[in-house]
XYZ file of C-alpha atoms in Angstrom:
120
model
C 20.968 96.095 109.017
C 18.146 95.984 105.481
C 19.627 94.608 102.488
C 17.266 93.617 99.668
C 17.433 90.480 99.606
C 14.482 88.289 100.978
C 15.298 85.246 103.044
C 12.601 82.492 103.362
C 13.375 78.968 105.645
C 10.243 76.735 104.828
C 10.798 75.074 108.289
C 10.198 77.774 109.886
C 7.519 79.388 107.859
C 5.825 75.971 108.296
C 6.000 76.509 112.451
C 4.252 79.294 112.570
C 2.417 78.088 110.242
C 0.885 74.959 112.621
C 1.534 77.989 116.090
C -1.669 79.591 113.998
C -3.880 77.044 114.853
C -3.648 77.717 118.575
C -5.080 81.406 118.828
C -8.046 79.878 116.713
C -8.813 76.670 118.447
C -8.442 79.395 122.309
C -10.973 81.576 120.923
C -13.650 78.662 119.418
C -13.619 77.387 122.736
C -14.234 80.818 124.457
C -16.455 82.131 122.341
C -18.669 78.238 122.784
C -17.686 78.690 126.777
C -19.524 82.070 126.568
C -22.204 81.314 124.130
C -23.220 77.832 126.991
C -22.821 80.714 130.034
C -24.998 82.892 128.299
C -27.574 80.780 126.804
C -27.445 79.096 130.015
C -29.272 82.832 132.099
C -31.744 83.369 128.553
C -33.722 85.898 128.163
C -32.099 87.884 132.053
C -33.903 91.240 131.252
C -37.100 89.468 131.475
C -40.150 90.696 129.517
C -42.965 92.465 127.967
C -42.258 96.320 129.969
C -40.392 98.978 128.096
C -37.237 98.131 129.852
C -37.043 94.594 128.340
C -38.233 95.739 125.081
C -35.627 97.386 124.437
C -32.821 95.383 125.702
C -34.327 92.927 123.211
C -34.259 95.420 120.236
C -30.687 96.964 121.358
C -28.848 93.789 122.740
C -30.387 91.125 120.531
C -28.345 92.721 117.646
C -24.919 93.034 119.926
C -25.176 89.346 120.663
C -25.908 87.962 117.334
C -22.692 89.842 115.438
C -20.422 88.391 118.880
C -21.386 85.803 117.722
C -20.418 85.934 114.663
C -17.469 87.173 115.406
C -16.662 83.927 117.532
C -17.361 81.930 114.678
C -15.481 84.464 112.024
C -12.170 84.462 114.052
C -11.295 81.486 114.273
C -11.877 80.300 110.931
C -9.197 83.561 109.942
C -7.004 81.749 112.268
C -7.344 78.463 110.422
C -7.231 80.665 107.371
C -4.284 81.869 107.662
C -2.385 79.427 109.331
C -3.547 76.567 105.882
C -2.470 80.156 103.441
C 0.932 79.575 105.617
C 1.993 76.546 105.459
C 1.426 76.878 101.593
C 3.103 79.084 101.644
C 5.749 77.662 103.344
C 5.815 74.299 101.122
C 6.093 76.637 97.673
C 9.122 78.288 99.284
C 10.272 74.834 100.214
C 9.994 73.471 96.512
C 10.675 77.216 95.056
C 14.129 76.256 97.059
C 14.467 72.733 95.662
C 13.884 73.625 92.273
C 16.328 76.854 92.244
C 18.802 73.853 93.644
C 18.820 71.659 90.980
C 18.898 74.110 88.210
C 21.901 75.645 89.657
C 23.152 71.568 90.764
C 22.646 71.213 86.549
C 24.800 74.790 85.378
C 28.095 73.656 87.488
C 27.786 70.428 86.057
C 27.943 71.156 82.430
C 24.948 69.896 80.944
C 22.969 72.966 81.566
C 19.326 73.202 80.778
C 18.794 72.952 76.842
C 21.990 71.814 76.271
C 20.473 68.028 76.067
C 23.194 66.833 78.958
C 20.612 65.654 81.222
C 18.812 68.703 82.237
C 14.679 68.852 82.679
C 15.004 70.947 79.019
C 17.857 67.650 78.033
């Protein structure tokens, strides 16, 4: 059942952020292996005739695009991990701040009363 409340557990969010690094690492390694294997083969379709020229013309841009994805995808995972970790820190700071505020309110020395709160 859904309610109108947002619940965030900063430690779970931080763990999820760290977990996002693994797919990026795996993709980075897979593309590095693919690139090495492809380079070790050289130009597999030869050169100097119409077919090889056509393959070079059509496949080279596709291979370059694949290489771009191989660089962009791990970066996207890394950025998602970094931003998720930052959000976890932000939620934790907000949670700590809300606790401090609510503690001060309960003590009778709340904010703006001059009794020891942040504005006191």
